Amino acid sequence: MTDRSLAMGVDVGGSGIKAAVVNTDTGELLSERLRIPTPNPSTPDRVSAAIGRLVRRLAKGTNLPADVSVGVGLPGVTIGGRLVTAANIDPAWVDYPIADKLSKALKRPVSIVNDADAAGIAEMRFGVGAAKRGVVIFLTLGTGVGSGVFVDGMLVPNTEFGQMEIRGRPAERRSAAASRVRRGLSWKAWAMDLDEHLQRIEDLMWPTLFILGGGVSKNADRFIPRLTTRTPVVAAELRNDAGIVGAAIVAAEGLADAATTFDDLRGSDGPEGPRGD
Ligand code: BGC
């Protein structure tokens, strides 16, 4: 194992923050997997302090070399080291320079990535998506719904299928796993809502495969057989560790460096950016 295949992965979720040291060549965890509750309110200050504690604890426990980098999966669109949306986390996250602040505090390189993109990266490399070509859409069904789109294994970053509007609301309000519990729905009733969401996505994207992840995928037999999409649907295999492993891969391989910055998106010619014509 080279140093380039060693990184720490952190997954910031609605209820818990999880972290471990990862061998990114094999997807194996090289440390215990730590989990602490997500602070409430989940402000950037409080969450970064919690991430700092986890990283220091793991680094100490594993004698991690000082230059080993940290990848952090966050529930929003991640561009230029910041979140630019915050549907399921405190709004103070928008524009907070988290990658910069954390790398200064931890004295290590820190990359951030959308949490669903991270879990999808891990699933496409070590899980049910391995070697799957074509357009594969990975969705995590948790507090919200996150998405990762892969074309021949390559990520199209920052898709937000949880936020597409269905029946006048963000789709995740009905199809997230938490929404089944919140509304006290049977698996059957919730599967119908999820089915509608998947059908809307497949009509726009025509994917070759849907992979459904998140904690709820351990109950896949209760809802996947009820789905009526034309696209095949399978459950993710990696479960709890996918977000950690994917965030570590992003850090180890510098994947986030390839992402556009928000300024690039806006262009340098004023708010509208350069015209393409
Ligand atoms: C956010 C996504 C995130 C997903 C899962 C959604 O509310 O918009 O960015 O991936 O939740 O955490």
Short mmCIF file of N, CA, C and O in Angstrom, two decimals, residues 87-213:
data_model
loop_
_atom_site.label_atom_id
_atom_site.label_comp_id
_atom_site.label_asym_id
_atom_site.label_seq_id
_atom_site.Cartn_x
_atom_site.Cartn_y
_atom_site.Cartn_z
N ALA A 87 -29.89 21.71 2.32
CA ALA A 87 -31.30 21.34 2.50
C ALA A 87 -31.54 20.64 3.84
O ALA A 87 -32.58 20.81 4.46
N ASN A 88 -30.55 19.86 4.28
CA ASN A 88 -30.75 19.04 5.49
C ASN A 88 -29.70 19.29 6.56
O ASN A 88 -29.38 18.40 7.34
N ILE A 89 -29.13 20.48 6.54
CA ILE A 89 -28.11 20.84 7.54
C ILE A 89 -28.28 22.34 7.78
O ILE A 89 -28.94 23.02 6.99
N ASP A 90 -27.71 22.83 8.88
CA ASP A 90 -27.90 24.24 9.24
C ASP A 90 -27.55 25.19 8.07
O ASP A 90 -26.51 25.03 7.42
N PRO A 91 -28.40 26.20 7.80
CA PRO A 91 -28.15 27.10 6.66
C PRO A 91 -26.84 27.87 6.77
O PRO A 91 -26.32 28.36 5.75
N ALA A 92 -26.27 27.97 7.97
CA ALA A 92 -25.00 28.69 8.12
C ALA A 92 -23.86 28.02 7.34
O ALA A 92 -22.79 28.60 7.16
N TRP A 93 -24.09 26.78 6.87
CA TRP A 93 -23.06 26.10 6.09
C TRP A 93 -22.82 26.74 4.73
O TRP A 93 -21.74 26.63 4.15
N VAL A 94 -23.83 27.37 4.16
CA VAL A 94 -23.69 27.88 2.81
C VAL A 94 -22.57 28.92 2.78
O VAL A 94 -22.60 29.90 3.54
N ASP A 95 -21.57 28.66 1.95
CA ASP A 95 -20.41 29.55 1.75
C ASP A 95 -19.37 29.51 2.87
O ASP A 95 -18.37 30.23 2.79
N TYR A 96 -19.58 28.72 3.90
CA TYR A 96 -18.57 28.62 4.97
C TYR A 96 -17.36 27.87 4.40
O TYR A 96 -17.51 26.77 3.86
N PRO A 97 -16.15 28.43 4.50
CA PRO A 97 -14.98 27.80 3.85
C PRO A 97 -14.46 26.59 4.65
O PRO A 97 -13.36 26.61 5.19
N ILE A 98 -15.25 25.54 4.66
CA ILE A 98 -14.98 24.41 5.56
C ILE A 98 -13.66 23.69 5.24
O ILE A 98 -12.91 23.35 6.15
N ALA A 99 -13.36 23.50 3.95
CA ALA A 99 -12.15 22.74 3.61
C ALA A 99 -10.92 23.49 4.13
O ALA A 99 -10.01 22.92 4.75
N ASP A 100 -10.91 24.80 3.89
CA ASP A 100 -9.81 25.63 4.32
C ASP A 100 -9.67 25.67 5.84
O ASP A 100 -8.58 25.47 6.40
N LYS A 101 -10.79 25.89 6.52
CA LYS A 101 -10.76 25.99 7.99
C LYS A 101 -10.29 24.67 8.60
O LYS A 101 -9.48 24.66 9.51
N LEU A 102 -10.83 23.56 8.08
CA LEU A 102 -10.45 22.27 8.66
C LEU A 102 -8.99 21.95 8.38
O LEU A 102 -8.28 21.42 9.24
N SER A 103 -8.51 22.26 7.17
CA SER A 103 -7.12 21.90 6.90
C SER A 103 -6.18 22.74 7.76
O SER A 103 -5.14 22.24 8.21
N LYS A 104 -6.55 23.98 8.05
CA LYS A 104 -5.71 24.78 8.97
C LYS A 104 -5.76 24.19 10.37
O LYS A 104 -4.74 24.04 11.04
N ALA A 105 -6.96 23.85 10.83
CA ALA A 105 -7.10 23.35 12.21
C ALA A 105 -6.41 22.00 12.38
O ALA A 105 -5.82 21.72 13.42
N LEU A 106 -6.49 21.15 11.35
CA LEU A 106 -5.96 19.79 11.50
C LEU A 106 -4.53 19.65 10.98
O LEU A 106 -3.90 18.62 11.15
N LYS A 107 -4.06 20.70 10.30
CA LYS A 107 -2.73 20.68 9.66
C LYS A 107 -2.58 19.48 8.73
O LYS A 107 -1.56 18.78 8.71
N ARG A 108 -3.62 19.22 7.98
CA ARG A 108 -3.61 18.15 6.98
C ARG A 108 -4.40 18.64 5.77
O ARG A 108 -5.32 19.45 5.93
N PRO A 109 -4.10 18.10 4.58
CA PRO A 109 -4.95 18.44 3.43
C PRO A 109 -6.37 17.92 3.66
O PRO A 109 -6.54 16.77 4.09
N VAL A 110 -7.38 18.75 3.40
CA VAL A 110 -8.77 18.33 3.58
C VAL A 110 -9.54 18.59 2.27
O VAL A 110 -9.45 19.67 1.70
N SER A 111 -10.25 17.57 1.80
CA SER A 111 -11.13 17.75 0.63
C SER A 111 -12.55 17.51 1.08
O SER A 111 -12.79 16.69 1.97
N ILE A 112 -13.50 18.18 0.45
CA ILE A 112 -14.89 17.87 0.75
C ILE A 112 -15.57 17.35 -0.51
O ILE A 112 -15.12 17.59 -1.63
N VAL A 113 -16.67 16.63 -0.30
CA VAL A 113 -17.40 16.03 -1.42
C VAL A 113 -18.84 15.86 -0.97
O VAL A 113 -19.11 15.73 0.23
N ASN A 114 -19.77 15.88 -1.89
CA ASN A 114 -21.16 15.60 -1.55
C ASN A 114 -21.25 14.17 -0.98
O ASN A 114 -20.62 13.24 -1.51
N ASP A 115 -22.02 13.99 0.08
CA ASP A 115 -22.05 12.68 0.75
C ASP A 115 -22.56 11.54 -0.15
O ASP A 115 -22.04 10.42 -0.09
N ALA A 116 -23.53 11.84 -1.01
CA ALA A 116 -24.04 10.78 -1.90
C ALA A 116 -23.04 10.47 -3.00
O ALA A 116 -22.87 9.31 -3.39
N ASP A 117 -22.35 11.51 -3.50
CA ASP A 117 -21.29 11.25 -4.49
C ASP A 117 -20.23 10.34 -3.86
O ASP A 117 -19.74 9.40 -4.50
N ALA A 118 -19.88 10.62 -2.59
CA ALA A 118 -18.87 9.81 -1.90
C ALA A 118 -19.34 8.36 -1.79
O ALA A 118 -18.61 7.43 -2.17
N ALA A 119 -20.54 8.15 -1.30
CA ALA A 119 -21.04 6.78 -1.13
C ALA A 119 -21.12 6.07 -2.48
O ALA A 119 -20.79 4.89 -2.61
N GLY A 120 -21.52 6.83 -3.52
CA GLY A 120 -21.61 6.25 -4.86
C GLY A 120 -20.24 5.85 -5.38
O GLY A 120 -20.08 4.78 -5.99
N ILE A 121 -19.24 6.68 -5.15
CA ILE A 121 -17.87 6.37 -5.60
C ILE A 121 -17.43 5.03 -5.00
O ILE A 121 -16.89 4.16 -5.69
N ALA A 122 -17.69 4.86 -3.70
CA ALA A 122 -17.29 3.61 -3.03
C ALA A 122 -18.07 2.43 -3.59
O ALA A 122 -17.52 1.36 -3.87
N GLU A 123 -19.36 2.61 -3.79
CA GLU A 123 -20.22 1.52 -4.29
C GLU A 123 -19.82 1.12 -5.71
O GLU A 123 -19.86 -0.05 -6.08
N MET A 124 -19.43 2.10 -6.52
CA MET A 124 -19.04 1.81 -7.91
C MET A 124 -17.69 1.13 -7.96
O MET A 124 -17.35 0.47 -8.93
N ARG A 125 -16.88 1.31 -6.92
CA ARG A 125 -15.56 0.70 -6.95
C ARG A 125 -15.55 -0.66 -6.26
O ARG A 125 -14.96 -1.60 -6.75
N PHE A 126 -16.21 -0.72 -5.09
CA PHE A 126 -16.08 -1.95 -4.29
C PHE A 126 -17.41 -2.67 -4.08
O PHE A 126 -17.44 -3.72 -3.45
N GLY A 127 -18.49 -2.11 -4.55
CA GLY A 127 -19.78 -2.73 -4.27
C GLY A 127 -20.45 -3.24 -5.52
O GLY A 127 -19.79 -3.65 -6.49
N VAL A 128 -21.76 -3.17 -5.52
CA VAL A 128 -22.56 -3.77 -6.57
C VAL A 128 -22.35 -3.05 -7.92
O VAL A 128 -22.61 -3.62 -8.98
N GLY A 129 -21.82 -1.82 -7.87
CA GLY A 129 -21.62 -1.07 -9.11
C GLY A 129 -20.29 -1.36 -9.79
O GLY A 129 -20.03 -0.84 -10.88
N ALA A 130 -19.44 -2.19 -9.18
CA ALA A 130 -18.10 -2.42 -9.73
C ALA A 130 -18.22 -2.93 -11.17
O ALA A 130 -19.00 -3.83 -11.45
N ALA A 131 -17.46 -2.30 -12.05
CA ALA A 131 -17.39 -2.67 -13.48
C ALA A 131 -18.72 -2.45 -14.23
O ALA A 131 -18.87 -2.91 -15.35
N LYS A 132 -19.66 -1.75 -13.62
CA LYS A 132 -20.92 -1.48 -14.33
C LYS A 132 -20.72 -0.28 -15.25
O LYS A 132 -20.33 0.79 -14.82
N ARG A 133 -21.00 -0.50 -16.54
CA ARG A 133 -20.84 0.60 -17.50
C ARG A 133 -22.19 1.27 -17.75
O ARG A 133 -23.19 0.89 -17.16
N GLY A 134 -22.20 2.26 -18.62
CA GLY A 134 -23.45 2.96 -18.92
C GLY A 134 -23.75 4.02 -17.88
O GLY A 134 -22.86 4.45 -17.14
N VAL A 135 -24.99 4.45 -17.82
CA VAL A 135 -25.39 5.51 -16.88
C VAL A 135 -25.99 4.85 -15.64
O VAL A 135 -27.08 4.28 -15.70
N VAL A 136 -25.24 4.89 -14.55
CA VAL A 136 -25.71 4.27 -13.31
C VAL A 136 -26.08 5.39 -12.35
O VAL A 136 -25.30 6.33 -12.14
N ILE A 137 -27.27 5.31 -11.78
CA ILE A 137 -27.69 6.33 -10.81
C ILE A 137 -27.78 5.69 -9.43
O ILE A 137 -28.54 4.76 -9.20
N PHE A 138 -26.94 6.21 -8.54
CA PHE A 138 -26.90 5.76 -7.15
C PHE A 138 -27.71 6.76 -6.32
O PHE A 138 -27.54 7.97 -6.47
N LEU A 139 -28.60 6.25 -5.48
CA LEU A 139 -29.37 7.15 -4.61
C LEU A 139 -29.21 6.68 -3.18
O LEU A 139 -29.26 5.47 -2.90
N THR A 140 -28.98 7.60 -2.25
CA THR A 140 -29.00 7.20 -0.84
C THR A 140 -30.29 7.71 -0.22
O THR A 140 -30.64 8.89 -0.36
N LEU A 141 -30.98 6.81 0.43
CA LEU A 141 -32.27 7.14 1.04
C LEU A 141 -32.06 7.19 2.54
O LEU A 141 -31.88 6.16 3.19
N GLY A 142 -32.00 8.40 3.08
CA GLY A 142 -31.75 8.56 4.52
C GLY A 142 -32.63 9.67 5.05
O GLY A 142 -33.84 9.67 4.82
N THR A 143 -32.01 10.64 5.74
CA THR A 143 -32.75 11.82 6.21
C THR A 143 -33.30 12.57 5.00
O THR A 143 -34.42 13.07 5.01
N GLY A 144 -32.47 12.66 3.95
CA GLY A 144 -32.90 13.21 2.65
C GLY A 144 -32.65 12.15 1.59
O GLY A 144 -32.44 10.98 1.91
N VAL A 145 -32.67 12.58 0.34
CA VAL A 145 -32.27 11.67 -0.75
C VAL A 145 -31.11 12.33 -1.48
O VAL A 145 -31.22 13.46 -1.95
N GLY A 146 -29.99 11.61 -1.53
CA GLY A 146 -28.82 12.12 -2.24
C GLY A 146 -28.61 11.30 -3.50
O GLY A 146 -29.05 10.14 -3.57
N SER A 147 -27.95 11.90 -4.50
CA SER A 147 -27.73 11.15 -5.74
C SER A 147 -26.30 11.26 -6.22
O SER A 147 -25.62 12.27 -5.99
N GLY A 148 -25.84 10.19 -6.88
CA GLY A 148 -24.54 10.17 -7.54
C GLY A 148 -24.75 9.55 -8.91
O GLY A 148 -25.28 8.45 -9.01
N VAL A 149 -24.37 10.28 -9.97
CA VAL A 149 -24.56 9.77 -11.32
C VAL A 149 -23.21 9.36 -11.89
O VAL A 149 -22.24 10.12 -11.79
N PHE A 150 -23.14 8.17 -12.49
CA PHE A 150 -21.88 7.66 -13.03
C PHE A 150 -22.07 7.27 -14.50
O PHE A 150 -23.03 6.60 -14.85
N VAL A 151 -21.14 7.73 -15.32
CA VAL A 151 -21.16 7.38 -16.73
C VAL A 151 -19.91 6.54 -16.99
O VAL A 151 -18.80 7.04 -16.84
N ASP A 152 -20.08 5.28 -17.32
CA ASP A 152 -18.96 4.34 -17.42
C ASP A 152 -18.03 4.47 -16.21
O ASP A 152 -16.80 4.51 -16.35
N GLY A 153 -18.60 4.58 -15.04
CA GLY A 153 -17.83 4.60 -13.80
C GLY A 153 -17.32 5.97 -13.39
O GLY A 153 -16.77 6.14 -12.31
N MET A 154 -17.51 6.97 -14.27
CA MET A 154 -16.99 8.32 -13.96
C MET A 154 -18.12 9.17 -13.38
O MET A 154 -19.20 9.25 -13.96
N LEU A 155 -17.82 9.82 -12.26
CA LEU A 155 -18.85 10.61 -11.56
C LEU A 155 -19.20 11.92 -12.29
O LEU A 155 -18.31 12.64 -12.73
N VAL A 156 -20.47 12.21 -12.38
CA VAL A 156 -20.94 13.55 -12.75
C VAL A 156 -21.31 14.20 -11.41
O VAL A 156 -22.32 13.84 -10.81
N PRO A 157 -20.47 15.12 -10.87
CA PRO A 157 -20.65 15.52 -9.47
C PRO A 157 -21.86 16.42 -9.23
O PRO A 157 -22.34 17.10 -10.14
N ASN A 158 -22.30 16.38 -7.97
CA ASN A 158 -23.27 17.36 -7.45
C ASN A 158 -24.66 17.30 -8.07
O ASN A 158 -25.36 18.32 -8.10
N THR A 159 -25.09 16.13 -8.55
CA THR A 159 -26.49 16.05 -8.97
C THR A 159 -27.35 16.06 -7.71
O THR A 159 -26.91 15.62 -6.64
N GLU A 160 -28.55 16.56 -7.81
CA GLU A 160 -29.42 16.73 -6.63
C GLU A 160 -30.82 16.21 -6.95
O GLU A 160 -31.80 16.97 -6.92
N PHE A 161 -30.93 14.92 -7.22
CA PHE A 161 -32.24 14.39 -7.57
C PHE A 161 -33.21 14.39 -6.39
O PHE A 161 -34.42 14.31 -6.59
N GLY A 162 -32.69 14.50 -5.17
CA GLY A 162 -33.58 14.60 -4.01
C GLY A 162 -34.37 15.90 -4.02
O GLY A 162 -35.44 16.01 -3.43
N GLN A 163 -33.80 16.90 -4.70
CA GLN A 163 -34.44 18.24 -4.67
C GLN A 163 -35.36 18.47 -5.85
O GLN A 163 -36.00 19.52 -5.93
N MET A 164 -35.46 17.52 -6.81
CA MET A 164 -36.36 17.79 -7.95
C MET A 164 -37.80 17.86 -7.45
O MET A 164 -38.15 17.21 -6.46
N GLU A 165 -38.58 18.69 -8.11
CA GLU A 165 -39.93 18.94 -7.58
C GLU A 165 -40.92 17.89 -8.07
O GLU A 165 -41.02 17.61 -9.26
N ILE A 166 -41.59 17.26 -7.11
CA ILE A 166 -42.69 16.35 -7.45
C ILE A 166 -43.89 16.74 -6.59
O ILE A 166 -43.75 16.91 -5.38
N ARG A 167 -45.04 16.91 -7.24
CA ARG A 167 -46.26 17.34 -6.53
C ARG A 167 -46.01 18.60 -5.71
O ARG A 167 -46.41 18.71 -4.54
N GLY A 168 -45.24 19.54 -6.30
CA GLY A 168 -45.04 20.84 -5.68
C GLY A 168 -44.06 20.91 -4.52
O GLY A 168 -43.95 21.93 -3.85
N ARG A 169 -43.34 19.79 -4.28
CA ARG A 169 -42.39 19.80 -3.16
C ARG A 169 -41.10 19.10 -3.58
O ARG A 169 -41.12 18.30 -4.51
N PRO A 170 -40.00 19.33 -2.82
CA PRO A 170 -38.79 18.56 -3.13
C PRO A 170 -39.11 17.07 -2.98
O PRO A 170 -39.72 16.66 -1.99
N ALA A 171 -38.69 16.27 -3.96
CA ALA A 171 -39.06 14.85 -4.00
C ALA A 171 -38.66 14.11 -2.72
O ALA A 171 -39.35 13.20 -2.27
N GLU A 172 -37.52 14.51 -2.12
CA GLU A 172 -37.03 13.78 -0.94
C GLU A 172 -38.02 13.83 0.24
O GLU A 172 -37.96 12.98 1.12
N ARG A 173 -38.91 14.82 0.25
CA ARG A 173 -39.87 14.89 1.36
C ARG A 173 -40.77 13.66 1.39
O ARG A 173 -41.38 13.34 2.40
N ARG A 174 -40.91 12.97 0.25
CA ARG A 174 -41.75 11.77 0.21
C ARG A 174 -40.92 10.50 0.08
O ARG A 174 -41.29 9.45 0.58
N SER A 175 -39.76 10.58 -0.61
CA SER A 175 -39.06 9.33 -0.91
C SER A 175 -37.89 9.03 0.03
O SER A 175 -37.33 7.93 -0.02
N ALA A 176 -37.51 9.96 0.91
CA ALA A 176 -36.42 9.66 1.86
C ALA A 176 -36.90 8.58 2.83
O ALA A 176 -38.09 8.45 3.10
N ALA A 177 -35.94 7.82 3.35
CA ALA A 177 -36.30 6.78 4.32
C ALA A 177 -36.95 7.41 5.55
O ALA A 177 -37.91 6.88 6.11
N ALA A 178 -36.42 8.58 5.95
CA ALA A 178 -36.96 9.26 7.14
C ALA A 178 -38.42 9.66 6.94
O ALA A 178 -39.18 9.76 7.90
N SER A 179 -38.80 9.89 5.69
CA SER A 179 -40.16 10.34 5.44
C SER A 179 -41.17 9.19 5.63
O SER A 179 -42.32 9.42 5.97
N ARG A 180 -40.73 7.96 5.43
CA ARG A 180 -41.62 6.81 5.71
C ARG A 180 -41.92 6.76 7.21
O ARG A 180 -43.07 6.66 7.62
N VAL A 181 -40.88 6.93 8.00
CA VAL A 181 -41.04 6.86 9.45
C VAL A 181 -41.85 8.06 9.96
O VAL A 181 -42.80 7.90 10.73
N ARG A 182 -41.46 9.26 9.46
CA ARG A 182 -42.14 10.48 9.91
C ARG A 182 -43.63 10.42 9.63
O ARG A 182 -44.45 10.83 10.44
N ARG A 183 -44.01 9.88 8.46
CA ARG A 183 -45.42 9.85 8.09
C ARG A 183 -46.12 8.56 8.52
O ARG A 183 -47.29 8.34 8.24
N GLY A 184 -45.36 7.67 9.20
CA GLY A 184 -45.95 6.42 9.69
C GLY A 184 -46.50 5.55 8.58
O GLY A 184 -47.52 4.88 8.73
N LEU A 185 -45.80 5.54 7.41
CA LEU A 185 -46.30 4.78 6.26
C LEU A 185 -45.86 3.32 6.31
O LEU A 185 -44.80 2.99 6.85
N SER A 186 -46.65 2.47 5.69
CA SER A 186 -46.24 1.07 5.48
C SER A 186 -45.15 1.08 4.42
O SER A 186 -45.00 2.05 3.65
N TRP A 187 -44.42 -0.04 4.32
CA TRP A 187 -43.39 -0.15 3.27
C TRP A 187 -44.05 -0.02 1.90
O TRP A 187 -43.52 0.60 0.99
N LYS A 188 -45.24 -0.61 1.78
CA LYS A 188 -45.93 -0.61 0.49
C LYS A 188 -46.27 0.82 0.06
O LYS A 188 -46.02 1.22 -1.08
N ALA A 189 -46.82 1.61 0.99
CA ALA A 189 -47.23 2.98 0.66
C ALA A 189 -46.01 3.83 0.32
O ALA A 189 -46.02 4.62 -0.64
N TRP A 190 -44.95 3.64 1.09
CA TRP A 190 -43.73 4.43 0.82
C TRP A 190 -43.10 4.02 -0.51
O TRP A 190 -42.61 4.86 -1.27
N ALA A 191 -43.13 2.72 -0.81
CA ALA A 191 -42.56 2.23 -2.07
C ALA A 191 -43.24 2.91 -3.26
O ALA A 191 -42.60 3.19 -4.28
N MET A 192 -44.53 3.23 -3.13
CA MET A 192 -45.23 3.90 -4.24
C MET A 192 -44.68 5.32 -4.44
O MET A 192 -44.52 5.78 -5.57
N ASP A 193 -44.39 6.00 -3.34
CA ASP A 193 -43.81 7.34 -3.45
C ASP A 193 -42.40 7.28 -4.06
O ASP A 193 -42.03 8.09 -4.91
N LEU A 194 -41.63 6.31 -3.60
CA LEU A 194 -40.27 6.14 -4.13
C LEU A 194 -40.34 5.78 -5.62
O LEU A 194 -39.57 6.31 -6.44
N ASP A 195 -41.29 4.94 -5.97
CA ASP A 195 -41.46 4.51 -7.36
C ASP A 195 -41.72 5.72 -8.26
O ASP A 195 -41.14 5.85 -9.34
N GLU A 196 -42.57 6.62 -7.77
CA GLU A 196 -42.88 7.82 -8.57
C GLU A 196 -41.61 8.65 -8.79
O GLU A 196 -41.34 9.12 -9.90
N HIS A 197 -40.82 8.78 -7.74
CA HIS A 197 -39.57 9.55 -7.85
C HIS A 197 -38.63 8.89 -8.87
O HIS A 197 -38.08 9.55 -9.77
N LEU A 198 -38.46 7.58 -8.77
CA LEU A 198 -37.55 6.87 -9.68
C LEU A 198 -38.05 6.97 -11.13
O LEU A 198 -37.26 7.15 -12.06
N GLN A 199 -39.36 6.90 -11.31
CA GLN A 199 -39.90 7.00 -12.67
C GLN A 199 -39.64 8.38 -13.28
O GLN A 199 -39.33 8.51 -14.45
N ARG A 200 -39.77 9.40 -12.44
CA ARG A 200 -39.50 10.75 -12.96
C ARG A 200 -38.04 10.88 -13.36
O ARG A 200 -37.71 11.50 -14.36
N ILE A 201 -37.16 10.29 -12.55
CA ILE A 201 -35.72 10.37 -12.89
C ILE A 201 -35.45 9.58 -14.17
O ILE A 201 -34.76 10.05 -15.08
N GLU A 202 -36.01 8.37 -14.28
CA GLU A 202 -35.66 7.54 -15.45
C GLU A 202 -36.22 8.14 -16.74
O GLU A 202 -35.63 7.97 -17.80
N ASP A 203 -37.32 8.89 -16.63
CA ASP A 203 -37.85 9.52 -17.84
C ASP A 203 -36.94 10.65 -18.34
O ASP A 203 -36.94 10.99 -19.51
N LEU A 204 -36.18 11.23 -17.41
CA LEU A 204 -35.27 12.31 -17.81
C LEU A 204 -33.88 11.79 -18.19
O LEU A 204 -33.21 12.36 -19.04
N MET A 205 -33.44 10.73 -17.51
CA MET A 205 -32.04 10.32 -17.65
C MET A 205 -31.82 9.01 -18.42
O MET A 205 -30.72 8.73 -18.85
N TRP A 206 -32.84 8.16 -18.49
CA TRP A 206 -32.71 6.85 -19.12
C TRP A 206 -31.47 6.10 -18.65
O TRP A 206 -30.59 5.72 -19.44
N PRO A 207 -31.35 5.89 -17.33
CA PRO A 207 -30.17 5.18 -16.82
C PRO A 207 -30.21 3.69 -17.16
O PRO A 207 -31.26 3.16 -17.55
N THR A 208 -29.05 3.03 -16.99
CA THR A 208 -29.01 1.57 -17.21
C THR A 208 -29.27 0.82 -15.90
O THR A 208 -29.63 -0.35 -15.92
N LEU A 209 -29.05 1.51 -14.77
CA LEU A 209 -29.23 0.84 -13.48
C LEU A 209 -29.45 1.87 -12.39
O LEU A 209 -28.84 2.94 -12.40
N PHE A 210 -30.34 1.54 -11.43
CA PHE A 210 -30.44 2.32 -10.19
C PHE A 210 -29.83 1.48 -9.07
O PHE A 210 -30.13 0.28 -8.96
N ILE A 211 -29.01 2.11 -8.23
CA ILE A 211 -28.52 1.44 -7.02
C ILE A 211 -29.06 2.23 -5.83
O ILE A 211 -28.86 3.45 -5.76
N LEU A 212 -29.75 1.55 -4.93
CA LEU A 212 -30.33 2.25 -3.77
C LEU A 212 -29.53 1.94 -2.52
O LEU A 212 -29.36 0.77 -2.14
N GLY A 213 -29.01 2.98 -1.88
CA GLY A 213 -28.21 2.82 -0.67
C GLY A 213 -28.83 3.56 0.50
O GLY A 213 -29.97 4.02 0.44
#
